[in-house]
mmCIF file of C-alpha atoms and ligand atoms in Angstrom:
data_model
loop_
_atom_site.group_PDB
_atom_site.id
_atom_site.type_symbol
_atom_site.label_atom_id
_atom_site.label_comp_id
_atom_site.label_asym_id
_atom_site.label_seq_id
_atom_site.Cartn_x
_atom_site.Cartn_y
_atom_site.Cartn_z
ATOM 1 C CA MET A 1 10.576 -72.395 -16.675
ATOM 2 C CA ILE A 2 13.335 -74.055 -15.683
ATOM 3 C CA PRO A 3 13.812 -77.357 -16.473
ATOM 4 C CA MET A 4 13.700 -80.160 -13.511
ATOM 5 C CA SER A 5 17.340 -81.151 -14.598
ATOM 6 C CA ASP A 6 18.813 -77.862 -13.876
ATOM 7 C CA SER A 7 17.653 -77.139 -10.408
ATOM 8 C CA PHE A 8 20.287 -76.950 -7.842
ATOM 9 C CA LEU A 9 20.295 -77.747 -4.404
ATOM 10 C CA VAL A 10 19.969 -74.218 -2.135
ATOM 11 C CA ASP A 11 21.302 -73.158 1.259
ATOM 12 C CA THR A 12 20.647 -70.005 2.238
ATOM 13 C CA HIS A 13 22.565 -69.888 5.646
ATOM 14 C CA CYS A 14 25.969 -71.753 6.509
ATOM 15 C CA HIS A 15 28.686 -70.799 8.985
ATOM 16 C CA ILE A 16 31.321 -71.833 6.698
ATOM 17 C CA ASP A 17 34.035 -70.498 8.507
ATOM 18 C CA LEU A 18 33.259 -72.391 11.623
ATOM 19 C CA PHE A 19 33.596 -75.814 10.576
ATOM 20 C CA GLN A 20 36.835 -77.589 11.586
ATOM 21 C CA ASP A 21 37.943 -77.718 8.197
ATOM 22 C CA PRO A 22 36.084 -75.060 6.030
ATOM 23 C CA VAL A 23 38.151 -76.036 2.928
ATOM 24 C CA LYS A 24 36.806 -79.381 2.405
ATOM 25 C CA VAL A 25 33.310 -77.952 3.270
ATOM 26 C CA VAL A 26 33.801 -75.372 0.572
ATOM 27 C CA ALA A 27 35.527 -78.379 -2.081
ATOM 28 C CA GLU A 28 32.255 -80.626 -0.956
ATOM 29 C CA THR A 29 29.728 -78.000 -1.532
ATOM 30 C CA ASP A 30 31.180 -77.399 -5.168
ATOM 31 C CA GLU A 31 31.243 -81.224 -5.709
ATOM 32 C CA HIS A 32 27.256 -81.499 -5.270
ATOM 33 C CA ARG A 33 26.702 -77.735 -6.680
ATOM 34 C CA VAL A 34 24.565 -76.087 -3.872
ATOM 35 C CA PHE A 35 24.415 -72.549 -4.184
ATOM 36 C CA THR A 36 25.135 -71.218 -0.381
ATOM 37 C CA ILE A 37 25.137 -68.176 1.767
ATOM 38 C CA ALA A 38 28.255 -68.156 3.715
ATOM 39 C CA VAL A 39 27.257 -66.138 6.520
ATOM 40 C CA THR A 40 29.511 -64.870 9.475
ATOM 41 C CA ASN A 41 28.792 -63.359 12.759
ATOM 42 C CA ALA A 42 30.943 -60.512 13.448
ATOM 43 C CA PRO A 43 32.787 -58.126 10.858
ATOM 44 C CA LEU A 44 36.065 -59.352 11.312
ATOM 45 C CA VAL A 45 35.696 -62.711 10.141
ATOM 46 C CA TYR A 46 33.836 -61.452 6.962
ATOM 47 C CA ARG A 47 37.484 -61.154 5.120
ATOM 48 C CA HIS A 48 38.586 -64.399 5.887
ATOM 49 C CA THR A 49 35.143 -66.129 4.793
ATOM 50 C CA ALA A 50 35.435 -64.274 1.751
ATOM 51 C CA ASP A 51 38.993 -65.760 0.782
ATOM 52 C CA LEU A 52 37.615 -69.148 1.612
ATOM 53 C CA VAL A 53 34.887 -69.415 -0.558
ATOM 54 C CA SER A 54 36.590 -66.918 -3.323
ATOM 55 C CA GLY A 55 37.472 -69.786 -5.592
ATOM 56 C CA SER A 56 33.825 -71.349 -5.204
ATOM 57 C CA ARG A 57 30.898 -71.151 -8.167
ATOM 58 C CA TYR A 58 28.425 -71.796 -5.552
ATOM 59 C CA ILE A 59 29.128 -69.968 -2.328
ATOM 60 C CA ARG A 60 28.693 -66.562 -1.895
ATOM 61 C CA PRO A 61 30.037 -64.451 1.395
ATOM 62 C CA ALA A 62 27.499 -62.206 3.751
ATOM 63 C CA ALA A 63 28.670 -59.661 6.107
ATOM 64 C CA GLY A 64 26.650 -59.992 9.218
ATOM 65 C CA LEU A 65 27.073 -58.881 13.279
ATOM 66 C CA HIS A 66 25.082 -61.519 14.595
ATOM 67 C CA PRO A 67 22.580 -60.380 17.482
ATOM 68 C CA GLU A 68 24.123 -62.474 20.286
ATOM 69 C CA LEU A 69 27.366 -61.171 19.739
ATOM 70 C CA VAL A 70 26.746 -57.387 19.689
ATOM 71 C CA ALA A 71 27.224 -57.142 23.709
ATOM 72 C CA THR A 72 30.964 -58.205 23.128
ATOM 73 C CA HIS A 73 31.679 -57.408 19.367
ATOM 74 C CA GLY A 74 29.420 -54.587 19.103
ATOM 75 C CA ASP A 75 32.706 -52.607 18.523
ATOM 76 C CA GLN A 76 33.172 -53.956 15.329
ATOM 77 C CA LEU A 77 30.246 -52.579 14.138
ATOM 78 C CA GLU A 78 31.647 -49.369 12.278
ATOM 79 C CA MET A 79 33.776 -52.041 9.942
ATOM 80 C CA LEU A 80 30.444 -52.883 8.252
ATOM 81 C CA PRO A 81 29.343 -50.510 5.772
ATOM 82 C CA GLU A 82 32.800 -51.099 3.776
ATOM 83 C CA LEU A 83 32.593 -54.737 4.154
ATOM 84 C CA LEU A 84 28.589 -54.237 2.563
ATOM 85 C CA ASN A 85 30.335 -52.726 -0.382
ATOM 86 C CA GLU A 86 32.132 -55.659 -1.320
ATOM 87 C CA THR A 87 28.635 -58.269 -0.836
ATOM 88 C CA ARG A 88 25.306 -58.391 -1.612
ATOM 89 C CA TYR A 89 24.446 -61.089 1.145
ATOM 90 C CA VAL A 90 24.165 -59.715 4.422
ATOM 91 C CA GLY A 91 23.879 -62.224 7.442
ATOM 92 C CA GLU A 92 23.793 -62.875 10.083
ATOM 93 C CA ILE A 93 21.964 -60.020 11.753
ATOM 94 C CA GLY A 94 18.670 -59.705 13.439
ATOM 95 C CA LEU A 95 17.621 -60.056 17.275
ATOM 96 C CA ASP A 96 17.667 -62.631 20.224
ATOM 97 C CA TYR A 97 15.858 -61.919 23.409
ATOM 98 C CA SER A 98 16.704 -65.484 24.281
ATOM 99 C CA VAL A 99 18.884 -62.707 26.742
ATOM 100 C CA PRO A 100 16.854 -61.481 29.806
ATOM 101 C CA ASP A 101 18.724 -57.943 29.939
ATOM 102 C CA GLY A 102 17.164 -55.247 28.924
ATOM 103 C CA SER A 103 19.371 -53.039 27.816
ATOM 104 C CA GLY A 104 21.223 -55.925 25.724
ATOM 105 C CA ARG A 105 17.896 -55.747 23.709
ATOM 106 C CA ILE A 106 18.164 -51.881 23.341
ATOM 107 C CA ALA A 107 22.013 -52.277 22.112
ATOM 108 C CA GLN A 108 20.386 -55.244 19.604
ATOM 109 C CA ARG A 109 17.666 -53.090 18.091
ATOM 110 C CA LYS A 110 20.593 -50.112 17.825
ATOM 111 C CA THR A 111 22.791 -52.417 15.905
ATOM 112 C CA LEU A 112 20.125 -53.750 13.712
ATOM 113 C CA GLY A 113 18.388 -50.346 12.774
ATOM 114 C CA ARG A 114 21.570 -48.803 11.847
ATOM 115 C CA ILE A 115 22.232 -52.066 9.208
ATOM 116 C CA LEU A 116 18.936 -51.868 8.283
ATOM 117 C CA GLU A 117 19.661 -48.074 7.381
ATOM 118 C CA TRP A 118 23.175 -48.923 5.586
ATOM 119 C CA CYS A 119 20.705 -51.729 3.736
ATOM 120 C CA SER A 120 18.220 -49.836 2.563
ATOM 121 C CA ALA A 121 20.724 -47.623 0.627
ATOM 122 C CA ASP A 122 21.141 -50.526 -1.650
ATOM 123 C CA GLY A 123 18.036 -52.175 -3.530
ATOM 124 C CA SER A 124 19.264 -55.391 -3.987
ATOM 125 C CA LYS A 125 20.860 -56.471 -0.621
ATOM 126 C CA ILE A 126 19.517 -59.876 0.486
ATOM 127 C CA LEU A 127 19.257 -60.427 4.012
ATOM 128 C CA THR A 128 19.209 -63.616 6.398
ATOM 129 C CA LEU A 129 17.860 -62.811 9.816
ATOM 130 C CA HIS A 130 18.148 -64.472 13.272
ATOM 131 C CA SER A 131 15.057 -63.696 15.048
ATOM 132 C CA ARG A 132 14.419 -65.647 18.591
ATOM 133 C CA ARG A 133 11.880 -65.033 20.747
ATOM 134 C CA ALA A 134 12.227 -61.352 19.028
ATOM 135 C CA ALA A 135 10.431 -61.715 15.695
ATOM 136 C CA THR A 136 7.651 -59.124 16.217
ATOM 137 C CA ASP A 137 10.637 -57.076 16.469
ATOM 138 C CA VAL A 138 12.736 -58.136 13.527
ATOM 139 C CA ILE A 139 9.165 -57.750 11.797
ATOM 140 C CA SER A 140 8.835 -54.245 12.728
ATOM 141 C CA ALA A 141 12.396 -53.280 12.227
ATOM 142 C CA LEU A 142 12.252 -54.549 8.492
ATOM 143 C CA GLY A 143 9.099 -52.754 7.853
ATOM 144 C CA THR A 144 8.241 -53.094 4.334
ATOM 145 C CA SER A 145 11.533 -51.582 2.667
ATOM 146 C CA PHE A 146 13.256 -55.389 2.355
ATOM 147 C CA SER A 147 10.034 -57.540 0.927
ATOM 148 C CA LYS A 148 10.955 -60.103 -1.291
ATOM 149 C CA ARG A 149 14.418 -60.113 -0.254
ATOM 150 C CA SER A 150 14.640 -60.861 3.530
ATOM 151 C CA ILE A 151 15.134 -64.336 5.258
ATOM 152 C CA PHE A 152 14.213 -65.558 8.488
ATOM 153 C CA HIS A 153 16.299 -68.004 9.170
ATOM 154 C CA TRP A 154 15.079 -71.081 11.686
ATOM 155 C CA PHE A 155 11.435 -69.269 12.195
ATOM 156 C CA SER A 156 10.455 -70.002 15.644
ATOM 157 C CA GLY A 157 7.676 -67.605 16.163
ATOM 158 C CA THR A 158 3.890 -68.057 16.578
ATOM 159 C CA ASN A 159 1.302 -68.425 14.031
ATOM 160 C CA LYS A 160 0.387 -64.839 14.343
ATOM 161 C CA GLU A 161 3.724 -63.658 13.892
ATOM 162 C CA LEU A 162 4.705 -65.751 10.771
ATOM 163 C CA GLU A 163 1.302 -64.483 8.983
ATOM 164 C CA LYS A 164 3.058 -60.338 9.787
ATOM 165 C CA ALA A 165 6.058 -61.951 8.566
ATOM 166 C CA CYS A 166 4.054 -63.510 5.473
ATOM 167 C CA SER A 167 2.522 -59.976 4.741
ATOM 168 C CA LEU A 168 5.733 -58.541 4.226
ATOM 169 C CA ASP A 169 6.972 -60.826 1.361
ATOM 170 C CA CYS A 170 9.709 -62.507 3.790
ATOM 171 C CA PHE A 171 11.312 -66.139 2.623
ATOM 172 C CA PHE A 172 11.650 -68.460 5.222
ATOM 173 C CA SER A 173 14.963 -70.779 5.154
ATOM 174 C CA VAL A 174 14.398 -74.293 7.189
ATOM 175 C CA ASN A 175 17.258 -76.523 8.497
ATOM 176 C CA LEU A 176 16.479 -80.221 9.408
ATOM 177 C CA ALA A 177 16.473 -79.316 13.119
ATOM 178 C CA MET A 178 12.979 -76.995 12.788
ATOM 179 C CA ILE A 179 11.721 -79.771 10.508
ATOM 180 C CA SER A 180 12.157 -82.422 12.587
ATOM 181 C CA SER A 181 9.914 -80.709 15.367
ATOM 182 C CA ALA A 182 6.538 -80.959 15.827
ATOM 183 C CA LYS A 183 6.192 -76.680 16.216
ATOM 184 C CA GLY A 184 8.910 -76.353 13.281
ATOM 185 C CA ALA A 185 6.718 -78.961 11.033
ATOM 186 C CA ASN A 186 3.428 -76.932 11.985
ATOM 187 C CA LEU A 187 4.909 -73.434 10.663
ATOM 188 C CA ILE A 188 6.511 -74.679 7.451
ATOM 189 C CA SER A 189 3.226 -76.106 6.736
ATOM 190 C CA ARG A 190 1.486 -72.722 6.953
ATOM 191 C CA MET A 191 4.160 -71.077 4.924
ATOM 192 C CA PRO A 192 3.816 -70.115 1.258
ATOM 193 C CA VAL A 193 5.185 -72.670 -0.830
ATOM 194 C CA ASP A 194 6.753 -70.028 -2.905
ATOM 195 C CA ARG A 195 8.665 -68.659 0.673
ATOM 196 C CA VAL A 196 10.266 -71.418 1.523
ATOM 197 C CA LEU A 197 14.055 -72.134 1.292
ATOM 198 C CA THR A 198 16.596 -74.346 2.706
ATOM 199 C CA GLU A 199 19.359 -74.331 5.210
ATOM 200 C CA SER A 200 21.723 -76.291 6.878
ATOM 201 C CA ASP A 201 22.920 -73.726 9.632
ATOM 202 C CA GLY A 202 25.931 -75.746 9.914
ATOM 203 C CA PRO A 203 27.612 -76.725 11.887
ATOM 204 C CA PHE A 204 25.538 -76.101 14.511
ATOM 205 C CA VAL A 205 22.623 -78.486 13.324
ATOM 206 C CA LYS A 206 23.310 -82.412 13.310
ATOM 207 C CA VAL A 207 22.346 -84.431 10.945
ATOM 208 C CA HIS A 208 22.330 -87.755 12.606
ATOM 209 C CA GLY A 209 25.167 -87.124 15.223
ATOM 210 C CA GLU A 210 26.970 -85.565 11.853
ATOM 211 C CA GLN A 211 27.113 -81.605 11.234
ATOM 212 C CA ALA A 212 24.771 -80.177 8.588
ATOM 213 C CA ARG A 213 26.290 -78.897 6.085
ATOM 214 C CA PRO A 214 25.305 -77.568 2.367
ATOM 215 C CA ALA A 215 26.173 -81.671 0.882
ATOM 216 C CA ASN A 216 23.621 -82.874 3.020
ATOM 217 C CA ILE A 217 20.815 -80.288 2.341
ATOM 218 C CA GLY A 218 18.772 -83.210 0.272
ATOM 219 C CA ARG A 219 17.512 -84.340 3.663
ATOM 220 C CA VAL A 220 15.911 -81.192 4.088
ATOM 221 C CA ILE A 221 14.525 -81.257 0.730
ATOM 222 C CA ASP A 222 13.159 -84.694 1.684
ATOM 223 C CA LYS A 223 11.196 -83.841 4.519
ATOM 224 C CA LEU A 224 10.155 -80.784 2.864
ATOM 225 C CA ALA A 225 8.422 -83.163 0.054
ATOM 226 C CA SER A 226 6.533 -84.610 2.821
ATOM 227 C CA ILE A 227 5.040 -81.777 4.417
ATOM 228 C CA TRP A 228 3.992 -80.724 0.791
ATOM 229 C CA GLY A 229 2.933 -84.264 0.109
ATOM 230 C CA THR A 230 5.198 -83.931 -3.024
ATOM 231 C CA GLN A 231 8.284 -85.767 -4.593
ATOM 232 C CA SER A 232 11.595 -84.787 -3.742
ATOM 233 C CA ASP A 233 12.638 -83.717 -7.258
ATOM 234 C CA GLU A 234 9.169 -81.312 -7.203
ATOM 235 C CA ALA A 235 10.315 -80.046 -3.607
ATOM 236 C CA ARG A 236 14.074 -79.578 -4.510
ATOM 237 C CA HIS A 237 12.655 -77.510 -8.103
ATOM 238 C CA ARG A 238 10.444 -75.133 -6.345
ATOM 239 C CA VAL A 239 12.722 -74.539 -3.836
ATOM 240 C CA TYR A 240 15.240 -73.589 -6.691
ATOM 241 C CA ARG A 241 12.746 -71.430 -7.897
ATOM 242 C CA ASN A 242 12.334 -69.501 -4.604
ATOM 243 C CA PHE A 243 15.797 -69.175 -4.387
ATOM 244 C CA ARG A 244 15.880 -67.410 -8.110
ATOM 245 C CA THR A 245 12.763 -65.038 -7.395
ATOM 246 C CA LEU A 246 15.008 -64.293 -4.428
ATOM 247 C CA LEU A 247 17.733 -63.360 -6.337
ATOM 248 C CA GLY A 248 15.737 -61.800 -8.948
ATOM 249 C CA SER A 249 16.007 -62.809 -12.832
ATOM 250 C CA GLY A 250 19.525 -62.618 -12.796
ATOM 251 C CA VAL A 251 21.507 -66.060 -12.535
ATOM 252 C CA ALA A 252 21.549 -67.873 -9.537
ATOM 253 C CA GLY A 253 24.570 -67.080 -7.693
ATOM 254 C CA GLU A 254 25.157 -63.738 -8.699
HETATM 255 MN MN1 MN B 301 23.126 -69.416 12.079
#
């Protein structure tokens, strides 16, 4: 049992490199001791992001290719295998069907399939997944190979899709925009408590006009606590425990 005083805040999906002053965000994240996964949208920005967070005890860089960038940045895909040797964390990856274009969706599925193939060779990879309007296809692409180590970021599928994702033993990272909407809050209330993580998805999500970032992830915790009918301390502790489960028995942040 982890003592309550030793539970840290967790942000499993933040675009640190996209803040106007990323160095400041890194310093602030360390100061607040928020374990953070710094996702990247394209292979070409991975090394820059890895350098940005290299001095941080709490932030780890993730290598990925955002599905919405597959059409324009797909030529960077071949850079990924080498980057995947450098980090345990993978994201942002997934599918986005808000583009109606059929051929674009095919290219996204191909890309995701290849990335998952590369990742399946290494049983320790942790994935942060985008699945807007495409949850069913992301779930079937994952199959059973990534249970307990894939995270649906900002899940917005149906209740049925949620059940399917749960049956694969996936995690879900929830942010302030999601938890503030009726649909999002309903989904969160249906998620197994031991599968919920927190994310900022900064700088895209706004908190009272301010950009969401690891340091204000406590606001997500407060809302989670009210959904769970518990105290914020207990909610924070649960999320941290879930994060530890995700990482395995090792020390958080490894
Ligand atoms: Mn994102």
